[in-house]
Coordinates of C-alpha atoms and ligand atoms in Angstrom, one line a residue:
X1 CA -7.2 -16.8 -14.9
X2 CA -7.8 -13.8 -17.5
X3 CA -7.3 -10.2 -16.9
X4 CA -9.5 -7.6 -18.0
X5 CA -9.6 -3.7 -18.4
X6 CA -11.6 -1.6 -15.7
X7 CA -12.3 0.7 -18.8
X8 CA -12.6 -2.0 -21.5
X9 CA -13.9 -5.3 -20.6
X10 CA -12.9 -7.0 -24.3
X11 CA -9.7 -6.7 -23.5
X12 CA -8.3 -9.6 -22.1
X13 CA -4.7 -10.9 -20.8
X14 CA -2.4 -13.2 -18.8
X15 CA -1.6 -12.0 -15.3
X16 CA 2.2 -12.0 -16.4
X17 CA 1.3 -9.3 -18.9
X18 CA -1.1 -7.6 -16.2
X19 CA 2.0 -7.5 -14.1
X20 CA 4.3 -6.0 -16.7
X21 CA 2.0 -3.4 -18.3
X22 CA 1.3 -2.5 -15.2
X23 CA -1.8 0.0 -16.4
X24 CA -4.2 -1.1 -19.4
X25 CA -3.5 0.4 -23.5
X26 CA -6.8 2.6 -22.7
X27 CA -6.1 4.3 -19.3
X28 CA -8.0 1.6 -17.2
X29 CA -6.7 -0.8 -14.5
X30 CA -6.2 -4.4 -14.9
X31 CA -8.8 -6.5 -13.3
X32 CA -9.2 -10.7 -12.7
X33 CA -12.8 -11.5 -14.8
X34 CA -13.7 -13.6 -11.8
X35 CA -12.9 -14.2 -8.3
X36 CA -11.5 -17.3 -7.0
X37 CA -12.3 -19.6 -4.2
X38 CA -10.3 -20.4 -1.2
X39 CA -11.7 -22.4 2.1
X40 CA -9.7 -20.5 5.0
X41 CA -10.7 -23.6 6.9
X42 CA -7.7 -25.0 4.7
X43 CA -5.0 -22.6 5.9
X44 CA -5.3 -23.5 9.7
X45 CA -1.8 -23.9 10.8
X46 CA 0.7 -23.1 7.6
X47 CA 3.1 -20.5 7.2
X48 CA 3.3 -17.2 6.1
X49 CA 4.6 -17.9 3.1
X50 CA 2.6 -21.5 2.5
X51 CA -0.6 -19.2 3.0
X52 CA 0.8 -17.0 0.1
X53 CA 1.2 -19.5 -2.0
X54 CA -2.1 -20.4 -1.2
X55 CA -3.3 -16.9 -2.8
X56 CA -1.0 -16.1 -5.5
X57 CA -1.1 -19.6 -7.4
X58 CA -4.7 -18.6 -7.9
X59 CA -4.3 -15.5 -9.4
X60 CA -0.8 -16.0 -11.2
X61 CA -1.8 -19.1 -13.0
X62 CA 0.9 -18.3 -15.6
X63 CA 3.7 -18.4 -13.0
X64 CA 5.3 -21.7 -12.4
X65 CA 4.4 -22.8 -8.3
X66 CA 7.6 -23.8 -7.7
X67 CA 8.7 -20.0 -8.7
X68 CA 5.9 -18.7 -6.3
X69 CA 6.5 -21.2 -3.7
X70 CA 10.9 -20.2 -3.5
X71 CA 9.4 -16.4 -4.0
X72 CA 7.4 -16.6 -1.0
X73 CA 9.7 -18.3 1.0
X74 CA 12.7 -16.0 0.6
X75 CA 10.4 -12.9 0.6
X76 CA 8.0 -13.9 3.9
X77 CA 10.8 -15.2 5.8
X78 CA 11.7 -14.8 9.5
X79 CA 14.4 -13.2 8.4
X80 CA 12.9 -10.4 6.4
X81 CA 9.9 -10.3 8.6
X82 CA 11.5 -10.7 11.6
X83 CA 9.1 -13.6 12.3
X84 CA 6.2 -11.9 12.5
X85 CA 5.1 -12.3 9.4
X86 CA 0.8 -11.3 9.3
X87 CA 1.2 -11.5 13.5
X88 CA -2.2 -10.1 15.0
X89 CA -1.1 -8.3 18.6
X90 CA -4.5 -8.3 20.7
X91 CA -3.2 -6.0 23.3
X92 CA -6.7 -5.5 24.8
X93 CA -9.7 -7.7 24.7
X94 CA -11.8 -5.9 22.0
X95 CA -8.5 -4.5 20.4
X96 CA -6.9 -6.7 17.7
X97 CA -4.4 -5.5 15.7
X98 CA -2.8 -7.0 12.4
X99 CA 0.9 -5.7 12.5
X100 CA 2.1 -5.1 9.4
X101 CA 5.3 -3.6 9.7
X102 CA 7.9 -6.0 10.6
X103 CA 9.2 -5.9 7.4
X104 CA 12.9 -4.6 6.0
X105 CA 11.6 -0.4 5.3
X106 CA 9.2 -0.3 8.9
X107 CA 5.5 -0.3 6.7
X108 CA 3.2 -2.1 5.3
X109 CA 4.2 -1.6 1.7
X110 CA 7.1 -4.3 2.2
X111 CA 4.2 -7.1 2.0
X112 CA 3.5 -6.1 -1.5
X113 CA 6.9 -3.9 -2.6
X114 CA 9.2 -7.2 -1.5
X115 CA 7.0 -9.7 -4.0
X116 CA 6.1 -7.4 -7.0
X117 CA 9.8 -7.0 -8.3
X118 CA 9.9 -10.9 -8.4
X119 CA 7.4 -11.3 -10.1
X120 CA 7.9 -8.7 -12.8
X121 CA 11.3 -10.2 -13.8
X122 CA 9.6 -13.7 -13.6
X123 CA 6.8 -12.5 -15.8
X124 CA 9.0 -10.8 -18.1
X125 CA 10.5 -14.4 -18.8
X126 CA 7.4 -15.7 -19.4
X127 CA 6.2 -13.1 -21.9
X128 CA 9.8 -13.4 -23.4
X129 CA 9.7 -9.4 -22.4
X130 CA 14.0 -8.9 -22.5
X131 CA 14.0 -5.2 -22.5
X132 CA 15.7 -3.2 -20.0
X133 CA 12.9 -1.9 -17.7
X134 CA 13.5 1.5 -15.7
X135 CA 11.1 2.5 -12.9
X136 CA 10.4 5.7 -11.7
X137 CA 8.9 6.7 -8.5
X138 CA 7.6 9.6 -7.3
X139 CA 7.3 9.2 -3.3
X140 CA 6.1 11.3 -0.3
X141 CA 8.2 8.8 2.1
X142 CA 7.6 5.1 2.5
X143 CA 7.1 3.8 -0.9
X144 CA 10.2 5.3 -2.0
X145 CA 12.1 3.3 0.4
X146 CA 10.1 0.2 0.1
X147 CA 10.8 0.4 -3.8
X148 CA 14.5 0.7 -3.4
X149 CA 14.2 -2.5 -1.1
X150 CA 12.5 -4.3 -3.6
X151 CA 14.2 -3.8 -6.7
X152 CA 18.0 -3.4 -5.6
X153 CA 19.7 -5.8 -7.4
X154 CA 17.6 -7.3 -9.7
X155 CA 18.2 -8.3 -12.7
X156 CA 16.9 -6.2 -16.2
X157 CA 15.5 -3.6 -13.4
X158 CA 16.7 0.0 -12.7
X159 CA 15.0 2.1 -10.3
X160 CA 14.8 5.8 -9.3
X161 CA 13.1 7.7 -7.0
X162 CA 12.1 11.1 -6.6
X163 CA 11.2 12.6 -3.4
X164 CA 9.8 16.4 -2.8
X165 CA 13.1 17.8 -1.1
X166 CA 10.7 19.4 1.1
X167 CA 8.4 17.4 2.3
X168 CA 9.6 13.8 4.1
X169 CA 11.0 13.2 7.5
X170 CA 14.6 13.0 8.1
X171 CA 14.4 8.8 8.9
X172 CA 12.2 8.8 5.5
X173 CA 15.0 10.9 3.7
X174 CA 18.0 9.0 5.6
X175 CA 15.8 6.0 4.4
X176 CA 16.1 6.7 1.4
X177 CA 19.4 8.3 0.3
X178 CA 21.6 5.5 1.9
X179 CA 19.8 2.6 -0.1
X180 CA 22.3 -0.1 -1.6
X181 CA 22.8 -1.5 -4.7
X182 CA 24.2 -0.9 -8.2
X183 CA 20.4 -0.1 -10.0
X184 CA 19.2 2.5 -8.0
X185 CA 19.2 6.3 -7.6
X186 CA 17.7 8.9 -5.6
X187 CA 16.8 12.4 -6.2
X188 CA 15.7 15.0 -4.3
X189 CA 12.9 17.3 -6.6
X190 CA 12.9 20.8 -5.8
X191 CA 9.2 21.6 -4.5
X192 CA 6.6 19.6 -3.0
X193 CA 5.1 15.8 -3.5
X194 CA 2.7 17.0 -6.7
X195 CA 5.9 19.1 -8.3
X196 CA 7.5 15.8 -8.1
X197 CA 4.8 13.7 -9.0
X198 CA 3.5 15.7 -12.2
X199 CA 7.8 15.5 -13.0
X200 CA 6.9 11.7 -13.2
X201 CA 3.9 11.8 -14.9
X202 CA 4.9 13.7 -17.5
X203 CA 8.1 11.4 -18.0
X204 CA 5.6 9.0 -18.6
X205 CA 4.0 10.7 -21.1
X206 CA 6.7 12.0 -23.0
X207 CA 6.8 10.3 -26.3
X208 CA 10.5 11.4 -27.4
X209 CA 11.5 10.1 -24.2
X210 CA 9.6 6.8 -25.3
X211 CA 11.3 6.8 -28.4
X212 CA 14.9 7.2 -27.5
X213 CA 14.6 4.7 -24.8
X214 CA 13.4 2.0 -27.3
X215 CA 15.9 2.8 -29.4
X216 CA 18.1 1.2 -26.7
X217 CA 15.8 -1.5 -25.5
X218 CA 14.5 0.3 -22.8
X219 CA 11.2 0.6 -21.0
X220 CA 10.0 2.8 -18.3
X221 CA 7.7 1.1 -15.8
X222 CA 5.7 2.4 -12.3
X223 CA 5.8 0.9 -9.0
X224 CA 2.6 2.0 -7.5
X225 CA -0.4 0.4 -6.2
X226 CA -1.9 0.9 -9.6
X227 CA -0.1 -2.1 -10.6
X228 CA -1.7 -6.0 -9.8
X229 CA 1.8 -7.3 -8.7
X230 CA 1.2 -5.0 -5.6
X231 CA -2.4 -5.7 -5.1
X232 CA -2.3 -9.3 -4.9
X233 CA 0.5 -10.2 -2.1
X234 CA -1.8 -7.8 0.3
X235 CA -4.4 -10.7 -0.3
X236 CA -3.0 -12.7 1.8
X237 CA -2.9 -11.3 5.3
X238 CA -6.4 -11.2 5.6
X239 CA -6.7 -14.6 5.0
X240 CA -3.5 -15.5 7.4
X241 CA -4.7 -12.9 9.8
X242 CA -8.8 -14.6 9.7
X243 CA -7.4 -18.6 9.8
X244 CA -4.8 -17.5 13.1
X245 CA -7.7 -15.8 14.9
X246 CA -9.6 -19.1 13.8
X247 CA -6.6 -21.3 14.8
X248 CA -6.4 -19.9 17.9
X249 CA -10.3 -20.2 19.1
X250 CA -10.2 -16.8 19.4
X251 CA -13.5 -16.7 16.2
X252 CA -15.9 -20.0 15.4
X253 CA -15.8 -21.3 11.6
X254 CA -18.0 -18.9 9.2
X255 CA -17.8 -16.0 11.5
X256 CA -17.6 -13.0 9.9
X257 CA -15.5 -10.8 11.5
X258 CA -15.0 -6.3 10.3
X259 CA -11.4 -5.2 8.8
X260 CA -10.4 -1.6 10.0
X261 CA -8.1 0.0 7.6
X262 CA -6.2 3.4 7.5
X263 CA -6.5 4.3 4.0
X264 CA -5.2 6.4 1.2
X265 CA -5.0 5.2 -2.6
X266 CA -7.6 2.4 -1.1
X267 CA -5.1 -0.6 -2.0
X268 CA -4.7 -2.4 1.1
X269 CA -9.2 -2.2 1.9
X270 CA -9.3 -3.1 -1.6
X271 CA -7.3 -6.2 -1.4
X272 CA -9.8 -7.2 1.9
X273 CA -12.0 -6.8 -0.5
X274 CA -11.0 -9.5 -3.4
X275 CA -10.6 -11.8 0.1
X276 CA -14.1 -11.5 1.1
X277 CA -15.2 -12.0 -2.4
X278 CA -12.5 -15.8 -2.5
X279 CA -15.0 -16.6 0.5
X280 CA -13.3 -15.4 3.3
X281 CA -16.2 -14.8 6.4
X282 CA -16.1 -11.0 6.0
X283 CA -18.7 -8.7 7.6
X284 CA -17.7 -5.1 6.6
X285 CA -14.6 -3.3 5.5
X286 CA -14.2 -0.1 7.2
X287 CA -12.4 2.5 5.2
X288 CA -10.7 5.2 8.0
X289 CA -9.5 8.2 6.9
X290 CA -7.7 11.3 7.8
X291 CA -8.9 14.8 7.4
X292 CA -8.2 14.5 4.1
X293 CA -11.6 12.5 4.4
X294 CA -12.6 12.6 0.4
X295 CA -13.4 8.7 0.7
X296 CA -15.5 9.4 3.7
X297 CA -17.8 11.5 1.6
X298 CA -18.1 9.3 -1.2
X299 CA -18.9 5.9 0.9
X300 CA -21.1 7.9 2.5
X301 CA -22.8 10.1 -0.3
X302 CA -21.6 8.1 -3.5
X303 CA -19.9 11.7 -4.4
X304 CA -16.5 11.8 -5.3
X305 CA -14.9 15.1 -5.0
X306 CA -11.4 16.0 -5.1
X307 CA -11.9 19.5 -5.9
X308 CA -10.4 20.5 -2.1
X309 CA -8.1 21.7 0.1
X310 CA -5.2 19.6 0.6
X311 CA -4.3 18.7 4.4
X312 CA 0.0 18.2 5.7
X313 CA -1.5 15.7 8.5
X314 CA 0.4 13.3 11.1
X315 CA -0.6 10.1 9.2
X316 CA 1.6 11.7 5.8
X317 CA 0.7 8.2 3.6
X318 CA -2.9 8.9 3.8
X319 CA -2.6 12.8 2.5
X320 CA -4.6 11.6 -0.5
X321 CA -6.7 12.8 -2.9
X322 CA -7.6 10.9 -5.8
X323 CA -7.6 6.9 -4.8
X324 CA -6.3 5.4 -7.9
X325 CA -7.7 2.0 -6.7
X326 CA -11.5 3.2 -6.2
X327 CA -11.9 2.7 -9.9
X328 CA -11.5 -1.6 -9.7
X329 CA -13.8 -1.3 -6.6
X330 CA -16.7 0.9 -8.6
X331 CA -15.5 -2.1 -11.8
X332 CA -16.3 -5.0 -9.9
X333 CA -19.4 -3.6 -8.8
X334 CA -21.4 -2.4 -11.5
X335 CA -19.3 -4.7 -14.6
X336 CA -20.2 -2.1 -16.7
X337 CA -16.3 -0.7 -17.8
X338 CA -18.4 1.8 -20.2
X339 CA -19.9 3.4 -16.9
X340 CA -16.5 3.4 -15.3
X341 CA -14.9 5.1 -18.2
X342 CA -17.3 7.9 -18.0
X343 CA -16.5 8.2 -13.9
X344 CA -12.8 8.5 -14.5
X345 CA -13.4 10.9 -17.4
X346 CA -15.7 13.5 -15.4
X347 CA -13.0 12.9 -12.5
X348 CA -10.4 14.0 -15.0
X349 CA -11.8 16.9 -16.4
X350 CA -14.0 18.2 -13.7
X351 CA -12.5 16.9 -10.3
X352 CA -15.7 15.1 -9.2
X353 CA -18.5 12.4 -10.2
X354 CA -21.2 10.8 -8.7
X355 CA -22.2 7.3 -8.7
X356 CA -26.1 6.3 -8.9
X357 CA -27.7 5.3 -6.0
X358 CA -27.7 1.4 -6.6
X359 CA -23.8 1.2 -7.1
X360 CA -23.7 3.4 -3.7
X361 CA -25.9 0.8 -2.2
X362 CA -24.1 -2.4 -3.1
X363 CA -20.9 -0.7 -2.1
X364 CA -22.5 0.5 1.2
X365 CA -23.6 -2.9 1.8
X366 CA -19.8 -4.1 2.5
X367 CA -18.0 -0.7 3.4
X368 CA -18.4 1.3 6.6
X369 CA -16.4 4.7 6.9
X370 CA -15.3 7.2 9.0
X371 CA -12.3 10.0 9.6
X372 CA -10.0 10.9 12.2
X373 CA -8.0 14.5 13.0
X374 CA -4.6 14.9 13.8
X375 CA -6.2 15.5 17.5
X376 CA -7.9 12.6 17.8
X377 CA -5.1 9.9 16.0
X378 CA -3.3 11.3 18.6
X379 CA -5.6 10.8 21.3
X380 CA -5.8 7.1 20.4
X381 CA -2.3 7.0 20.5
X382 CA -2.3 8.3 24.2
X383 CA -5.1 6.1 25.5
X384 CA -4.1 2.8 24.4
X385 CA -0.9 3.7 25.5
X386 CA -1.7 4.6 28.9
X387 CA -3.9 1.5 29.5
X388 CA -2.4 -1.2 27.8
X389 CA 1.5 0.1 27.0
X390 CA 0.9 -0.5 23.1
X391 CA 2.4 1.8 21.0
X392 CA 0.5 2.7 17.6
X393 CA 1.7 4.9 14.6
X394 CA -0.2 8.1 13.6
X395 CA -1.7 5.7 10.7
X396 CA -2.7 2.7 12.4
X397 CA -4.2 5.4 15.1
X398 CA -6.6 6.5 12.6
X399 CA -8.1 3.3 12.4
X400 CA -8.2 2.9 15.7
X401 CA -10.2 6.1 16.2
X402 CA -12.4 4.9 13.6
X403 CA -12.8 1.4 14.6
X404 CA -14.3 2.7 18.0
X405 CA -16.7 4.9 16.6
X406 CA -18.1 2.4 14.0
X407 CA -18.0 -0.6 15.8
X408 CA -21.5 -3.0 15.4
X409 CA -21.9 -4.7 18.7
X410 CA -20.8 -8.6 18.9
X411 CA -18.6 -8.2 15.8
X412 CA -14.8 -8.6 16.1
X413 CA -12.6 -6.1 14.5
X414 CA -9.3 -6.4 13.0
X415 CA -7.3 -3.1 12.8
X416 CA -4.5 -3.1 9.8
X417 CA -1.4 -1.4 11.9
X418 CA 0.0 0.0 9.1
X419 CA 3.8 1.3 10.1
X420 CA 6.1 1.2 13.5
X421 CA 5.8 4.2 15.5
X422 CA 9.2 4.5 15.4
X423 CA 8.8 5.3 11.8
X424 CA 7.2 8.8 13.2
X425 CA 8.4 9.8 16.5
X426 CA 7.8 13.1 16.6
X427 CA 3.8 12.8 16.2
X428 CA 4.3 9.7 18.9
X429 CA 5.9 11.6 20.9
X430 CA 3.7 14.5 20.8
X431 CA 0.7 12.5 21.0
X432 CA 2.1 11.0 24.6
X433 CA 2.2 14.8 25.9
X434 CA 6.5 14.4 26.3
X435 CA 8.3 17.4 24.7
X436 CA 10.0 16.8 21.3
X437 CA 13.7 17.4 20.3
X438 CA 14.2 19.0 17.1
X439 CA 16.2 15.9 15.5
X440 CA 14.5 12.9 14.8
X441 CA 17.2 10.3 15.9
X442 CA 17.2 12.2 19.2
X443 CA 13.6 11.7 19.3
X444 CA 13.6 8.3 18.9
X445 CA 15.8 7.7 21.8
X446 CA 13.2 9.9 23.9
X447 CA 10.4 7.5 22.6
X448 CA 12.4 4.6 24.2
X449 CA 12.9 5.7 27.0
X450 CA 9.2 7.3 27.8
X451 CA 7.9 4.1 27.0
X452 CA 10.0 1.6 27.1
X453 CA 10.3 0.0 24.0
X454 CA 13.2 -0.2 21.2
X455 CA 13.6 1.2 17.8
X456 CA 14.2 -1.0 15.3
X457 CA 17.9 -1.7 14.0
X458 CA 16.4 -0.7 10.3
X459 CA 15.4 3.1 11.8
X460 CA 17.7 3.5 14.8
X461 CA 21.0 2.4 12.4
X462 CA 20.0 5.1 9.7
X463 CA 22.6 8.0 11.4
X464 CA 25.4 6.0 10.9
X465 CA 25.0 4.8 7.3
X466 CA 26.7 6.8 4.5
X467 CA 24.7 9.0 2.3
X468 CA 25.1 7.9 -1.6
X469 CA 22.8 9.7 -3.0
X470 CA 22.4 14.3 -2.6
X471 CA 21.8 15.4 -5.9
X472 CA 18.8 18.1 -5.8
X473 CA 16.8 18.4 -9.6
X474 CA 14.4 21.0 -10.8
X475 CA 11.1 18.2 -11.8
X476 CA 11.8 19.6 -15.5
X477 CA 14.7 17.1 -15.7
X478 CA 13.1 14.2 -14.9
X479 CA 12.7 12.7 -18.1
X480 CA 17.1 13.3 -18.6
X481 CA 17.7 11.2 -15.5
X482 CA 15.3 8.5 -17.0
X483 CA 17.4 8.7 -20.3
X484 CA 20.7 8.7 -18.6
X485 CA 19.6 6.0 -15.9
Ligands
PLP501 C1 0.6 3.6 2.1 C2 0.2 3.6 3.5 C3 -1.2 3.6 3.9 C4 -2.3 3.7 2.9 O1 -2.5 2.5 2.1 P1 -3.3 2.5 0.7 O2 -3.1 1.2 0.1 O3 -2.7 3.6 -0.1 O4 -4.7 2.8 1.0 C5 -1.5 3.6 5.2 N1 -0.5 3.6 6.2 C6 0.8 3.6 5.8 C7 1.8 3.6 6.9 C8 1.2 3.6 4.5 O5 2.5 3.6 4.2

């Protein structure tokens, strides 16, 4: 299996090099050239981690099976997953919901932050890559955390993150700063997630900082979504989540059944997107946002435009702008990189572009849309609550808001629950009409008690964990703490 360049397609590579690149010589995002099959009538009754192996041997063809298969063990395990691994909770009759967070940081991004750093280090064997590689990560709360989970302790890998030292929740920060492990560090970035973000960017960019690190053998690498190694493990769910239902009687063979998914840089609906395109039976892909609903407009109108205020909502991962991943989406449609380049360029330099009306159409024909506000997530959050006793996150409510207003008659509906609620209990809280308590911990203890459920050990254990990391930075420093790392 080759890779290719959303903005070049002569370019071609190995999926190891895709994964340690991380973002193509020209700007553009690495993309497979074709899509491979897979018959989810096959995947009845395996594992978590068999169905992964499933996947990733399709798309990794470089990577040895036996690496994948001991990778997907360990990482998919009941241990780290708490044996829920891809578990689908149907609380309701015509509510199913794909519960992602039952990994190590309490969200979604374990599926994908757990596997990546494995597969980096692996593919930096196989490309004979023996450089030291140093990640930065600028994080507005649960891919910071996710990050540090993933990479702690490898091998040829250190990690820092950067968080605006205004801007996450106290569980996020606690999350964060008392992190194990002899590669990584954490610094708070005076300002808010963009200060610290454009601090990282332009460490990135900054060509003495390039120089002096390869002087000593080093490389600075990104752990976001951009990157294939994060896309790929997110795969799989939708196919585990499609072949349970199927197992279970609760679908027919071929059905096609709608994904739901609360979305922000459009990784995890993009990934349901390379499933339906392997085969699996999938009617649409329903893209929910928050009021920062800039993807709403464009599925809708086929205009892009970031040029707009920027929203502080409940569902914090979805505060999003520009959707980094949009740009393999509008690839794979048209194949025409020259007509992508030109998309990213005008986004660049003017904020907004608009894509003709047949690449609207074929993108229509597979994604639905919609938006939630703060008020109605946390409406959801209260009525499924009240009738069933299932708890959802301020994310995962989105969806669910969505869901309900876009639902086609007859056709099931899978809703990705994207984080524990316990992850945000204030908003929970609030949504369920209870007073909230200024701190956080105390929250969470008035959470299980209005409702009867438990925090995990992961969250509820933060308090008592030492702090290792309270440095403060100004974002200019950045690219000294990369030297120094
Ligand atoms: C990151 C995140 C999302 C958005 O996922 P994308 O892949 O960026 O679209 C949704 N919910 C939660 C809880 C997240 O952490």
């Amino acid at each position: 299996m080759e890779y290719t360049s959303t903005r070049n397609s002569a370019l071609r590579c190995s999926s190891a090099q895709a994964i340690v690149t991380g973002i193509a010589p020209d700007g553009g995002l690495f993309v497979p050239t074709e899509f491979p099959t897979l018959d989810v009538r096959e995947l009845v009754g395996l594992t978590y981690p068999q169905t992964a192996v499933k996947v990733l041997s399709r798309y990794l063809t470089d990577y040895d099976i036996a690496f994948l298969e001991q990778s997907a063990e360990k990482v998919y395990s009941d241990a780290n997953f708490g044996g829920k691994a891809g578990f689908v909770a149907r609380p309701e009759e015509n509510s199913c919901l794909l519960e992602l967070w039952h990994g190590p940081t309490c969200a979604f991004k374990d599926y994908a932050l757990q596997m990546m750093p494995k597969l980096l280090v692996e593919g930096k064997k196989i490309i004979g890559d023996s450089s030291m590689t140093k990640i930065l990560v600028a994080t507005s709360g649960d891919t910071g955390k996710a990050a540090l989970a993933g990479y702690a302790g490898l091998e040829g890998i250190r990690i820092a993150v950067f968080y605006p030292n205004d801007g996450t929740s106290e569980v996020q920060r606690l999350q964060m700063v008392t992190q194990d492990g002899d590669n990584v560090s954490v610094y708070a970035v005076e300002g808010n997630f963009d200060d610290a973000q454009t601090g990282v960017k332009r460490a990135f960019t900054d060509e003495a900082l390039r120089s002096a690190l390869a002087e000593k053998g080093e490389k600075l690498s990104s752990a976001n979504s951009i990157n294939w190694g994060r896309l790929v493990p997110q795969i799989v769910y939708y196919f585990y989540s499609y072949a349970s239902l199927l197992g279970s009687g609760a679908i027919r063979e071929g059905e096609k059944i709608d994904f739901c998914v609360p979305t922000g840089n459009f990784g995890d609906i993009l990934a349901g997107y390379y499933a339906m395109r392997m085969g699996l039976p999938v009617g649409r892909l329903i893209c929910a946002s928050n009021c920062n609903d800039v993807l709403t407009e464009f599925l809708s109108t086929g205009v892009y435009n970031a040029r707009r205020p920027f929203h502080k909502t409940t569902s914090p991962s979805m505060d999003i702008l520009v959707s980094s991943n949009l740009e393999r989406l509008l690839y794979h449609v048209t194949g025409d990189s020259e007509r992508v380049r030109g998309w990213m360029k005008e986004l660049n330099e003017t904020g907004t572009y608009t894509v003709d009306k047949q690449t609207l159409a074929a993108i229509q024909a597979v994604f639905g849309c919609g938006s939630a506000s703060d008020a109605q997530a946390a409406q959801a959050i209260q009525e499924l609550f009240s009738r069933t006793h299932y708890l959802m996150d301020p994310h995962t409510a989105v969806a669910w808001h969505v869901a309900r207003g876009t639902a086609k008659k007859g056709a099931l509906c899978v809703i990705l629950s994207t984080a524990d609620p316990y992850k945000f209990p204030c908003s929970v809280l609030a949504a369920l009409g209870k007073e909230v308590p200024e701190d956080e911990f105390e929250a969470m203890r008035e959470l299980s008690r209005a409702t009867d459920t438990k925090a995990p050990d992961a969250l509820a254990g933060l308090r008592d964990r030492s702090v290792r990391f309270t440095e403060t930075i100004d974002p200019v420093c950045i690219s000294d703490v990369a030297l120094n790392l």
